[in-house]
Coordinates of C-alpha atoms and ligand atoms in Angstrom, one line a residue:
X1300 CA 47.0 164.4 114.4
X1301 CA 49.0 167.5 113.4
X1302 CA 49.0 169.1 116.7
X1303 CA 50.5 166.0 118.0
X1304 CA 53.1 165.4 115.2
X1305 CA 54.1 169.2 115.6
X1306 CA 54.1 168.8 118.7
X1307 CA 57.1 165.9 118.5
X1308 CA 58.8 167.8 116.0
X1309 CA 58.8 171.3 117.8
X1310 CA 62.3 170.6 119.5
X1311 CA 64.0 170.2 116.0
X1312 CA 64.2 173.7 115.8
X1313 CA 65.8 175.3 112.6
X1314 CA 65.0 172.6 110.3
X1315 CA 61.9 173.4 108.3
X1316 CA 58.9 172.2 108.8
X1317 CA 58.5 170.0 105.8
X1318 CA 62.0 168.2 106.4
X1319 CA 60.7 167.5 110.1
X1320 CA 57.5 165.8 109.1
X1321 CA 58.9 164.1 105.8
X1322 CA 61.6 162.6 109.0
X1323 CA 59.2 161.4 111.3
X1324 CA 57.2 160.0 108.5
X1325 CA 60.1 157.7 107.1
X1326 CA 60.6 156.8 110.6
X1327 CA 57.2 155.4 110.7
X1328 CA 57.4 154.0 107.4
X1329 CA 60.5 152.2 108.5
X1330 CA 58.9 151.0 111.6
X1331 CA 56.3 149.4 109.5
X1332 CA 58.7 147.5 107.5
X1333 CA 60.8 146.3 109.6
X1334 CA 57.6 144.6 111.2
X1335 CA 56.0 143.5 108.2
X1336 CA 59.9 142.0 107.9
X1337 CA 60.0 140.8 111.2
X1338 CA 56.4 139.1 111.0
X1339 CA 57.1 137.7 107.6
X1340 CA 60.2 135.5 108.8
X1341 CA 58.2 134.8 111.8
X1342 CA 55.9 133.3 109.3
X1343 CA 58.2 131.5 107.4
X1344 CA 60.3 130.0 110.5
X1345 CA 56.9 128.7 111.3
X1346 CA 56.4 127.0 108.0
X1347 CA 59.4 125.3 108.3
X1348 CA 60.1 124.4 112.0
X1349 CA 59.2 120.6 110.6
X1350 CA 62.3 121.1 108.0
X1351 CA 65.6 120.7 109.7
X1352 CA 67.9 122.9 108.1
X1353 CA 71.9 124.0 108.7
X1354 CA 72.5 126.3 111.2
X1355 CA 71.6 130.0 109.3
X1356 CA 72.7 133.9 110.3
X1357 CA 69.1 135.6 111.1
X1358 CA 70.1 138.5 108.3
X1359 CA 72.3 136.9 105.7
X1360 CA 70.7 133.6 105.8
X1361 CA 73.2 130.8 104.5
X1362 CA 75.3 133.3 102.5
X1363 CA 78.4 132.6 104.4
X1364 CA 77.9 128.6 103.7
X1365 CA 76.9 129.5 100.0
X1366 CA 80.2 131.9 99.7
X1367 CA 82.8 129.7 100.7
X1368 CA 82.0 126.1 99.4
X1369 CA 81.5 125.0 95.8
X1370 CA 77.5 125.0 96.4
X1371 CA 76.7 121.9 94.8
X1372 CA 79.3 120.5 97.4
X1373 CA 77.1 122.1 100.1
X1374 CA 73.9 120.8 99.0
X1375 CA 75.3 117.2 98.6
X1376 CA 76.6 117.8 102.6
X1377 CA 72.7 118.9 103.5
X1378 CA 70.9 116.4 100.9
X1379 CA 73.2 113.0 103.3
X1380 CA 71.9 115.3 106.2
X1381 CA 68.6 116.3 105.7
X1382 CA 65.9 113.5 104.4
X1383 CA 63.9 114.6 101.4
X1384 CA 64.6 118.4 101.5
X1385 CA 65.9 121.2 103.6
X1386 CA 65.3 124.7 103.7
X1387 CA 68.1 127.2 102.1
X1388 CA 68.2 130.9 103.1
X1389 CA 69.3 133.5 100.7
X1390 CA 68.3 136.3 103.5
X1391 CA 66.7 137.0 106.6
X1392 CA 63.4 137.1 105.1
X1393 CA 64.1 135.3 101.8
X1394 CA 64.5 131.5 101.8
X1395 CA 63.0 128.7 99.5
X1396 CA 62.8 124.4 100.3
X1397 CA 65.2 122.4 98.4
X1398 CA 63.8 119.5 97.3
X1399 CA 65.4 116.3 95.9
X1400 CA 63.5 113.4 96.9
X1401 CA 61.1 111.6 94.0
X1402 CA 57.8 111.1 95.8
X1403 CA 58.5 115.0 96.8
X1404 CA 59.2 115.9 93.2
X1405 CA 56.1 113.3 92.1
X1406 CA 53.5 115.4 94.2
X1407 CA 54.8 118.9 92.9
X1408 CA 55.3 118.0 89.3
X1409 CA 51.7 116.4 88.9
X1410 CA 50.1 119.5 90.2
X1411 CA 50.2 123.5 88.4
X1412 CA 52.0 125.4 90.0
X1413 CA 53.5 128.8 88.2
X1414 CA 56.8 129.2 88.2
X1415 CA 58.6 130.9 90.7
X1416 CA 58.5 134.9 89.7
X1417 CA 61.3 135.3 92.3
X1418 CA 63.5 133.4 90.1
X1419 CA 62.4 133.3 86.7
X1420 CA 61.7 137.0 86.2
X1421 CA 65.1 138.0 86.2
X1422 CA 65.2 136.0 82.9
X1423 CA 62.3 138.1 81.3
X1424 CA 64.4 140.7 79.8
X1425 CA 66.4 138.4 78.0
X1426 CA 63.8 135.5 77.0
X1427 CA 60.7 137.5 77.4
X1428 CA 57.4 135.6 78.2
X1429 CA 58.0 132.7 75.7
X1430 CA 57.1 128.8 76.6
X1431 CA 59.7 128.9 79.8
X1432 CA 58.1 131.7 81.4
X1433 CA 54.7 131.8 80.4
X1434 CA 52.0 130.6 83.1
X1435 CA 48.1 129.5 82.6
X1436 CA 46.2 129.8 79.9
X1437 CA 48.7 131.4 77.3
X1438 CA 51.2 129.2 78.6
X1439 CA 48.9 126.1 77.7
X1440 CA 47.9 127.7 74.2
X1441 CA 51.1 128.2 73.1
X1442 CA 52.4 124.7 74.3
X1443 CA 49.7 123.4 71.7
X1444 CA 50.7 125.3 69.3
X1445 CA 54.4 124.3 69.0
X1446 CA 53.9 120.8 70.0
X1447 CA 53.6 120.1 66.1
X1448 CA 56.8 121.2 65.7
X1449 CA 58.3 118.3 67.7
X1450 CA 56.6 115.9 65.4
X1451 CA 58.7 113.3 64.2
X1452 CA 58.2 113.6 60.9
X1453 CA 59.7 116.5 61.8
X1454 CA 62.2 115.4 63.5
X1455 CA 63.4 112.7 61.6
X1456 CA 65.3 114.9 58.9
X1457 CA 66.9 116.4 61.5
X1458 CA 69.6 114.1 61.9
X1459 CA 70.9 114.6 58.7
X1460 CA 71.7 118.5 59.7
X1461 CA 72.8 117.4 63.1
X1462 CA 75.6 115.0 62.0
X1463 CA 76.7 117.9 59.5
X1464 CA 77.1 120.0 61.8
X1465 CA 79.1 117.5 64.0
X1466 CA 81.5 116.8 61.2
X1467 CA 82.0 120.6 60.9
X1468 CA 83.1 120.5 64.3
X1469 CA 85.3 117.3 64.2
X1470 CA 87.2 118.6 61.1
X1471 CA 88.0 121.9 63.4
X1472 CA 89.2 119.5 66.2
X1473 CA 91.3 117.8 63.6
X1474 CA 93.0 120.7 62.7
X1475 CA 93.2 122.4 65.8
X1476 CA 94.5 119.0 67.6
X1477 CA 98.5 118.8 69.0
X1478 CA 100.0 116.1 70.8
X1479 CA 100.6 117.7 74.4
X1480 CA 97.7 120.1 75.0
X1481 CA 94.0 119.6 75.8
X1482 CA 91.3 121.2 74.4
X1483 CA 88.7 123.3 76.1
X1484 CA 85.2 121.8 74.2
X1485 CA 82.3 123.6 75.6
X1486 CA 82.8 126.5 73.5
X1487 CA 83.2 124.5 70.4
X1488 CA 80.2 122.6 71.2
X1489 CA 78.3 125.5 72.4
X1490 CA 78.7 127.1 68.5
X1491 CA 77.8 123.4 67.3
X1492 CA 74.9 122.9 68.8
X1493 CA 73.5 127.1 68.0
X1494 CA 74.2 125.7 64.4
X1495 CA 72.7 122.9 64.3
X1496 CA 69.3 124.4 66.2
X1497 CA 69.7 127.3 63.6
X1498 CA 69.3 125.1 60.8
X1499 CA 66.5 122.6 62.3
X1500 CA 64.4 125.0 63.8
X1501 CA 64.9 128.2 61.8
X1502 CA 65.9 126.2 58.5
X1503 CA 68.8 128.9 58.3
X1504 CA 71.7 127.1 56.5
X1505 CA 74.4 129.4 57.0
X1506 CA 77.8 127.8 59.1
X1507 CA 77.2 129.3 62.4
X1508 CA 80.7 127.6 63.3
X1509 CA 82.9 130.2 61.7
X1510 CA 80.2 133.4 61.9
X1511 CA 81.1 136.1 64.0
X1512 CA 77.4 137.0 64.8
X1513 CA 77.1 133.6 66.5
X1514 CA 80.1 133.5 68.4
X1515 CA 78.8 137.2 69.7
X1516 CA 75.4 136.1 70.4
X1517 CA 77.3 132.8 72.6
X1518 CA 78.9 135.5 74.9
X1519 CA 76.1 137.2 75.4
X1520 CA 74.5 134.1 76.4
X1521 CA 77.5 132.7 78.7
X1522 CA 77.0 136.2 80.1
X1523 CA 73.7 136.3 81.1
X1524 CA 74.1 132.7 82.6
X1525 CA 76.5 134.1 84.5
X1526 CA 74.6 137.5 85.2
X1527 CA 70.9 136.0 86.0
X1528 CA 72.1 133.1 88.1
X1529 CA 74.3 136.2 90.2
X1530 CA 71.3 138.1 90.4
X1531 CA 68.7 135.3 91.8
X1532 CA 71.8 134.7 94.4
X1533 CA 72.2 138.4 95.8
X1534 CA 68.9 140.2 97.1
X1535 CA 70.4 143.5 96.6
X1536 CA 69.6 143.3 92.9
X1537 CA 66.2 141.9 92.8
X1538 CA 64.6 145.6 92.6
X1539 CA 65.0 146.2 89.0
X1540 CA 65.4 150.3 90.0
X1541 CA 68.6 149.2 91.9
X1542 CA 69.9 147.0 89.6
X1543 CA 69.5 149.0 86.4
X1544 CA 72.2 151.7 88.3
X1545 CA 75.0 148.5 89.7
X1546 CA 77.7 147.9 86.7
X1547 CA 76.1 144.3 86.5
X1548 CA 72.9 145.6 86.0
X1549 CA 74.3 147.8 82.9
X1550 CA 75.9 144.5 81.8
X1551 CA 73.1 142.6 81.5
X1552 CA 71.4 145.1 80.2
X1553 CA 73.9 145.2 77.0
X1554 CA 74.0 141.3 76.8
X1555 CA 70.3 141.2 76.4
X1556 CA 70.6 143.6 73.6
X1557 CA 73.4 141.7 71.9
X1558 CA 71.3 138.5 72.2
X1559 CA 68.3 140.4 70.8
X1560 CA 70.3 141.6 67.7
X1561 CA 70.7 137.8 66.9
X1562 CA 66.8 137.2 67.1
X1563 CA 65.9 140.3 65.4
X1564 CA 68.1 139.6 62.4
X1565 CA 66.6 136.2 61.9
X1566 CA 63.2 136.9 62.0
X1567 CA 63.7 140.1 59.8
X1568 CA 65.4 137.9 57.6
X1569 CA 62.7 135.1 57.5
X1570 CA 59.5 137.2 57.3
X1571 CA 61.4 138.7 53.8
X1572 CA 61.9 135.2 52.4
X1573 CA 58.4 134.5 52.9
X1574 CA 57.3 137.3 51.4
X1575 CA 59.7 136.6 48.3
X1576 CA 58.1 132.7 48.7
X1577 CA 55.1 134.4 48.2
X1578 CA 51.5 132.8 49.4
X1579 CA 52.1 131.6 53.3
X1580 CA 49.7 128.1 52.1
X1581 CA 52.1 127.8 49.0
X1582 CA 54.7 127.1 51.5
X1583 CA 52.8 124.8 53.4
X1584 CA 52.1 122.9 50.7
X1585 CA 56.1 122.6 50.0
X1586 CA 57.5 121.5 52.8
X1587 CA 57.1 120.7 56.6
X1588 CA 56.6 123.7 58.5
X1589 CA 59.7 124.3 61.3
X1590 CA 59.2 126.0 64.6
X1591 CA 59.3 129.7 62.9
X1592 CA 57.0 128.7 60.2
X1593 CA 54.6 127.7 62.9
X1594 CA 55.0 131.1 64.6
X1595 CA 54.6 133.4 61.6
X1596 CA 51.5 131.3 60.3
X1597 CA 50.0 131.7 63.6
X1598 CA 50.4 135.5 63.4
X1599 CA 48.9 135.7 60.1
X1600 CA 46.1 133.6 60.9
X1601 CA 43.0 135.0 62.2
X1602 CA 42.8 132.1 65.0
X1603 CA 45.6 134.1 67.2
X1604 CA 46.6 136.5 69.4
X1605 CA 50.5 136.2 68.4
X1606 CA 52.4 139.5 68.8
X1607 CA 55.5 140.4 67.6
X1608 CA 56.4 140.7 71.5
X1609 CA 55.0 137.1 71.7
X1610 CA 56.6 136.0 68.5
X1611 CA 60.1 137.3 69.9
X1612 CA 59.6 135.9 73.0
X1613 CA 59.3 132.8 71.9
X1614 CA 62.5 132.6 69.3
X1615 CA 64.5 133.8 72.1
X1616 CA 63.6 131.3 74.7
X1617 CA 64.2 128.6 72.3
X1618 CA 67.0 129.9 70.5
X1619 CA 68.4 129.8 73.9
X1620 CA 66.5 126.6 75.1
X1621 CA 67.5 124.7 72.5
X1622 CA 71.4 125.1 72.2
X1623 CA 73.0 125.8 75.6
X1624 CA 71.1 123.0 77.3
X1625 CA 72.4 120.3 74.3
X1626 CA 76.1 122.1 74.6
X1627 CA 76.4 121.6 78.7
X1628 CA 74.9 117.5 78.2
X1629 CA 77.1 116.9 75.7
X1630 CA 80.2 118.6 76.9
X1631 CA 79.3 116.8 80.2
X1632 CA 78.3 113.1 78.2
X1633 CA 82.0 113.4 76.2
X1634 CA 84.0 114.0 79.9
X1635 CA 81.9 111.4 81.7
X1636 CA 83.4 108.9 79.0
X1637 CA 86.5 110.1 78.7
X1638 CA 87.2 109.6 82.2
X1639 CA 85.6 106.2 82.1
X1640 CA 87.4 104.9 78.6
X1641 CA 86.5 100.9 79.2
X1642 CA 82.5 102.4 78.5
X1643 CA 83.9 104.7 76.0
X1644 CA 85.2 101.7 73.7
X1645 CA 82.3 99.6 74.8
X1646 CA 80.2 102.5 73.1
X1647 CA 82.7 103.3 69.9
X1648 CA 82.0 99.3 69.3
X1649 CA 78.5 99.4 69.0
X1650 CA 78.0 102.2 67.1
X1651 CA 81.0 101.0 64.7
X1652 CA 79.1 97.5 64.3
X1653 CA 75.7 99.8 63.4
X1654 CA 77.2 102.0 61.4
X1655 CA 79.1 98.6 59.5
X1656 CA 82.6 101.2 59.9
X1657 CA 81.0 103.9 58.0
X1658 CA 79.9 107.6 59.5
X1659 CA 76.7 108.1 57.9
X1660 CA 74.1 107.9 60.7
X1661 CA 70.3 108.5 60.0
X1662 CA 66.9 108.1 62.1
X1663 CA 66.9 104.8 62.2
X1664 CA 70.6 103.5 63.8
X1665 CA 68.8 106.4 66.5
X1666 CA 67.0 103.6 68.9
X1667 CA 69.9 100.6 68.1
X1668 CA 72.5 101.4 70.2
X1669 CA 71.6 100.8 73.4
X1670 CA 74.7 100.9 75.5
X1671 CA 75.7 104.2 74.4
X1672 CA 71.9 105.3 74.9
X1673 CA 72.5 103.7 78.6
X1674 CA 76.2 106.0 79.1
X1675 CA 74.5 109.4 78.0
X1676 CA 71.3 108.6 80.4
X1677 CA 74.4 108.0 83.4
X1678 CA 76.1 110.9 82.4
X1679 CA 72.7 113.0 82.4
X1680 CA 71.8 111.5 86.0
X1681 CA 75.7 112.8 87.5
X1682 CA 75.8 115.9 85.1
X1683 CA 71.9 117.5 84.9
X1684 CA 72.2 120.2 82.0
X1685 CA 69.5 121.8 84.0
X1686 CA 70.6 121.6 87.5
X1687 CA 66.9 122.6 89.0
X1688 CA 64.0 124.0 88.4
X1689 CA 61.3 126.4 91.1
X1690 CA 58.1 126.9 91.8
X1691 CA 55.7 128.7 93.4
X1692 CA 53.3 126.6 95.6
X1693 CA 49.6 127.9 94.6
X1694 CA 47.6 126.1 97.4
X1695 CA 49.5 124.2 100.8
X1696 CA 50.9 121.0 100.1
X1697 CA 51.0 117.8 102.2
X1698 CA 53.9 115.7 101.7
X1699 CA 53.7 112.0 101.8
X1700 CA 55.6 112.1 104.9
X1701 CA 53.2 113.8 106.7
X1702 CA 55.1 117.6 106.2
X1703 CA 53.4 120.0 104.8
X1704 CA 53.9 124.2 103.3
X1705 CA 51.8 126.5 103.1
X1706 CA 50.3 128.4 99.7
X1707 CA 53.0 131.2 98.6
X1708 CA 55.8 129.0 99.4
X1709 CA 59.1 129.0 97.4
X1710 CA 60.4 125.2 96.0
X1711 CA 63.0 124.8 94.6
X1712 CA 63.7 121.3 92.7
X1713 CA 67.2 120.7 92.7
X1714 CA 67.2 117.6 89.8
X1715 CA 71.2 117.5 90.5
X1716 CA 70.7 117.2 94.2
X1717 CA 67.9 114.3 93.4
X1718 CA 70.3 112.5 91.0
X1719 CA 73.1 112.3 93.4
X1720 CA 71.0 111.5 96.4
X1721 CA 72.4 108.1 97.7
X1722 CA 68.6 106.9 99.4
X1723 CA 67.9 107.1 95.7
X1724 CA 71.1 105.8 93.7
X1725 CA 73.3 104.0 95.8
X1726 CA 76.9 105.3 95.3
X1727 CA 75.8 107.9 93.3
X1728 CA 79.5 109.3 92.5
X1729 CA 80.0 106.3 90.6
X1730 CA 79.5 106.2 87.1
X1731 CA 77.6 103.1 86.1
X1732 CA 75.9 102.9 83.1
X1733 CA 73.9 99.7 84.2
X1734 CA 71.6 101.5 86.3
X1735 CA 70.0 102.4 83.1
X1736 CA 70.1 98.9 81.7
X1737 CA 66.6 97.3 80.0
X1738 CA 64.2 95.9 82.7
X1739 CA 66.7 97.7 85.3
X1740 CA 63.6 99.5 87.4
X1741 CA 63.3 102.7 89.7
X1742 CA 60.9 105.3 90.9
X1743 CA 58.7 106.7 88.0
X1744 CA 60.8 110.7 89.4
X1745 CA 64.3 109.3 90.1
X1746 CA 65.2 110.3 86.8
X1747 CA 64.5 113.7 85.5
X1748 CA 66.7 115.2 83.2
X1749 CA 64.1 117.1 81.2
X1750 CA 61.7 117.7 84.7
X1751 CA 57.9 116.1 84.4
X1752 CA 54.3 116.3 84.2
X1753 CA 52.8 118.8 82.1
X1754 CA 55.7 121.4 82.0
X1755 CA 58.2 118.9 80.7
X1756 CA 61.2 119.6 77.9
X1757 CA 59.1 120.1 75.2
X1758 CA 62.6 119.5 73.3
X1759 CA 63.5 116.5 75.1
X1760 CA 63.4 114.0 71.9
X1761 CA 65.1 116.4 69.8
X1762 CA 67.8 116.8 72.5
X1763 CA 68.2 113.2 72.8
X1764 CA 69.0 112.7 69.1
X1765 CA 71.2 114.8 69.2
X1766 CA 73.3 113.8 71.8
X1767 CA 73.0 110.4 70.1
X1768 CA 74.7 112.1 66.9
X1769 CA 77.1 114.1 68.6
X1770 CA 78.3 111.4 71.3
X1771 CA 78.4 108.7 67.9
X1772 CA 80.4 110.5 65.6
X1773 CA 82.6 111.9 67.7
X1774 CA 83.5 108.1 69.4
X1775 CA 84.4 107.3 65.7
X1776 CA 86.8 109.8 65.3
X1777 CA 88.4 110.5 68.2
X1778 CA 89.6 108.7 71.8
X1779 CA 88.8 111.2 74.8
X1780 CA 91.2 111.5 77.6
X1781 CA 90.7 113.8 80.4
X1782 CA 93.2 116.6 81.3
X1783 CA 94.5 115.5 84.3
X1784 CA 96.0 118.9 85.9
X1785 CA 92.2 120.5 84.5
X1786 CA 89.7 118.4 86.2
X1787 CA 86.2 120.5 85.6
X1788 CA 84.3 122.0 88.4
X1789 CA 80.5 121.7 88.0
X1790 CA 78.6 125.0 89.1
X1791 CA 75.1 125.5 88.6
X1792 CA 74.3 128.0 86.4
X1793 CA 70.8 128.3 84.6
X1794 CA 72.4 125.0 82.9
X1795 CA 75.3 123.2 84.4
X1796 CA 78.3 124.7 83.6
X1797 CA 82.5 124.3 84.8
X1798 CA 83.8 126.5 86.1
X1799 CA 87.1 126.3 84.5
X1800 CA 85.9 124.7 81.2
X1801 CA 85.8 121.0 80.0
X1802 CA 89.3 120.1 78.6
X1803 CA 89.8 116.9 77.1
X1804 CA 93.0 115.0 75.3
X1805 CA 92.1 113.9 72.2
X1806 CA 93.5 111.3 69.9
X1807 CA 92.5 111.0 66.3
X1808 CA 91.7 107.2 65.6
X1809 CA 93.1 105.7 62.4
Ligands
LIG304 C1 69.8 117.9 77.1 C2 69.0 118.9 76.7 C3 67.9 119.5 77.4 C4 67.6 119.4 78.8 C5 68.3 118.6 79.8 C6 66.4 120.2 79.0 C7 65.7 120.3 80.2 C8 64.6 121.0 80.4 C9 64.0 121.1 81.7 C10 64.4 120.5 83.0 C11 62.9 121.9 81.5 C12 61.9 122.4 82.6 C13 62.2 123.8 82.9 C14 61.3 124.4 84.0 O1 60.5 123.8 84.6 O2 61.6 125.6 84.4 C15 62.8 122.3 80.1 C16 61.8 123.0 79.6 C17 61.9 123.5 78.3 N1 62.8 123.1 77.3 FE1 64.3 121.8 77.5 N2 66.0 120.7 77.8 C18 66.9 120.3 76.8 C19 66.8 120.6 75.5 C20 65.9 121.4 74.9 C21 65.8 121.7 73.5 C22 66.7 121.1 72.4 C23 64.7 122.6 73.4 C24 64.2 123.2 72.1 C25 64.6 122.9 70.9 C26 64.2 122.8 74.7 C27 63.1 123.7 74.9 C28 62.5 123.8 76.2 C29 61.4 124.7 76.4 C30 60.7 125.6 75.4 C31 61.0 124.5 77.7 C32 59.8 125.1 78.4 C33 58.6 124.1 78.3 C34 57.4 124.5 79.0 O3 57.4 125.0 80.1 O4 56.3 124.2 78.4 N3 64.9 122.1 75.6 N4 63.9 121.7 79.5

């Protein structure tokens, strides 16, 4: 072998011998690669020759498509194009299977799949492995152990802090209100809704509204939405040694430390009051345990493996979890109405004849007003706060059709692309409330706002209250009017986002 390497390498010359042989060597390696590459799409082109797709570059995949369209445009083209789902290339040897068609979503949802670590791992540095990103058997252990937290006995004094937190937000509109201009509201949501989860959850009373450590922390987090949804779109950052060196690598590198701070300071702050509380089963005994109470008296107990890694993992993913999701529904629920005003008032009725013209709303008005229960399900079937969801198939599939992928596969399920598919929802740009009307019937995953099977929203009941809340109070106070010259552009972030923000006229009501 080295007689015929030095053999090659002889003509080089001057260049020393190491430098020759390290050449030929990265050649080879190279070689290699670019096979492995080669054979790899070979392998996936295979897999999907039964999968029509849009015409694609063989190196930059559908980039070009993805670049110059609003992509949820796109996907709407392929989803009239394409039955059931349709293969999307990010790169020559990178690609995943949209899917948006229910008996497609039925068959992948029942089974257990893991999460796609293409996708979700560029969220680990910011949420950690908490609930979202957890697989197996931790993942199931530590689903059980904060299912209790979504209780409703828990739940049920919850509405009391969400509608305070509304009316905090309402007075601000009040004051900030003026005849002629709109106002941008998914900011001001976005700092209701942190409140209202930082007083439910981590039973932190402050007024998150006004603090300057929340309205940091919400940057971070618009940030990173930005910065992890950028990442999982270009391939020259998945290698974290690249992108720790690339200016949006160093951002999001900052963002996740500023979104850290927020965490760390809470839990710092809770473990002391305990300790000032004194005995953890004193505390117990005094009031219902909330979802960090559940954490810390899983560390201390003997029964768990809870770290402080796990611990911060967790508060993180649903500090997270549980605010920006509620802020994108309800920004999205208060346009959809405001841009539709004869369901608006139809709504502002009801919940005036439930609440007998007063504002105080508890648990129970919750499940009596079923129009405006039937307007925020519409506006969560155009507007998905999660716009999809991957996976990772563990074993091949076989779809009903007859199709079928092989183990290792990339999915991808696109809810938005499902919601708006019109073999499912027949004009599905039109926003009709009584598709959602009692006894009205559809497929079992037509619908799927917070996903299904076992890996659902495990915050899907406290979400819906308080969307309920929000959407009722607010319809007492105020009429909505869009902004006519700033119609909002959805874009799919890790939750659906507009691009240039959600303006609205308001008017206050008498
Ligand atoms: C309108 C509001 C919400 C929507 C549309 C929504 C939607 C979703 C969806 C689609 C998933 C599946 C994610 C996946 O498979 O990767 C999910 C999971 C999750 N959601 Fe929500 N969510 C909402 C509110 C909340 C709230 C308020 C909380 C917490 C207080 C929460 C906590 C979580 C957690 C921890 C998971 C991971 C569950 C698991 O894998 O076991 N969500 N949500």
């Amino acid at each position: 072998m080295s007689v015929s390497v030095l053999s090659v390498i002889r003509p080089l010359g001057g260049v020393p011998g190491i430098l020759q042989v390290a050449s030929v060597l990265g050649l080879v390696l190279l070689l290699l690669k670019t096979a492995q590459l080669y054979l790899h799409r070979q392998w996936l082109l295979r897999a999907v020759q039964e999968f029509p797709s849009p015409p694609s570059h063989w190196l930059f995949g559908h980039r070009h498509e993805l670049q110059k369209e609003e992509q949820l445009k796109l996907l709407l083209k392929w989803v009239e194009k394409f039955p059931c789902a349709c293969p999307r290339w990010l790169w020559g040897t990178e690609m995943e299977v949209v899917i948006y068609d229910p008996d497609y979503m039925k068959l992948i949802l029942t089974r257990s799949d893991p999460k796609s670590d293409g996708s979700y791992r560029f969220l680990a540095p910011w949420l950690g492995y908490g609930l979202l990103l957890l697989n197996g058997q931790t993942w199931f252990q530590h689903r059980r152990m904060l299912t209790p937290a979504f209780h409703y006995d828990i739940l049920k004094p919850y509405v009391g802090l969400m509608a305070d937190s509304v009316q905090v937000m309402l007075n601000k509109w009040e004051e900030l209100l003026s005849q002629n201009s709109s106002l941008e509201i998914f900011g001001h949501i976005s700092l209701m809704t942190l409140d209202t989860l930082m007083k439910c959850a981590f039973s932190d009373q402050a007024n998150h509204q006004t603090e300057r450590n929340s309205q940091s922390y919400l940057q971070a987090v618009w940030d990173l939405n930005n910065l992890v949804f950028s990442r999982m779109m270009n391939v020259f950052y998945w290698k974290d040694i690249i992108y720790r060196l690339t200016p949006e690598g160093r951002w999001n590198h900052q963002a996740c430390q500023l979104a850290h701070q927020h965490t760390d300071r809470m839990i710092k702050l809770r473990k002391a009051q305990l300790q000032e509380e004194g005995n953890l089963e004193k505390v117990r005994s005094k009031r219902h345990l909330d979802f960090l109470d559940i954490l810390l008296f899983a560390q201390v107990s003997n029964r768990s493996s809870l770290s402080d890694k796990d611990l911060r993992a967790e508060v993180d993913t649903f500090m997270f979890e549980g605010h920006d999701t509620t802020a994108s529904s309800i920004s999205w629920i208060l346009y959809a109405l405001a841009t539709h005003p004869e369901h608006q008032q139809k709504c502002r009725e009801e919940i005036q004849n439930l609440l007998r013209g007063g504002v105080f709303i508890t648990w129970d008005h919750l499940d009596q007003m079923p129009y405006t229960t039937m307007c925020i399900k519409e506006a969560l079937r155009l507007y998905p706060p999660v716009p999809s969801v991957g996976r990772e198939l563990s074993k091949p599939i076989t779809f009903p059709d007859g199709r079928s992928l092989p183990k290792g596969f990339l999915v991808m399920l696109s809810f938005y692309a499902l919601h708006h598919n019109p073999k499912v929802w027949p004009n599905p740009e039109v926003f009709d409330p009584s598709r959602f009307a009692p006894g009205s019937s559809r497929h079992s995953h037509a619908f799927l706002p917070f996903s299904g099977g076992s890996r659902n929203c495990i915050g899907k009941q406290f979400a819906m209250n308080e969307m309920k809340v929000a959407v009722a109070l607010t319809l007492l106070r105020f009429e909505l009017a869009p902004d006519p010259f700033r119609v909002p552009v959805p874009t799919p972030r890790i939750v659906l986002m507009s691009k240039n923000g959600i303006h609205l006229h308001l008017k206050k009501l008498l």
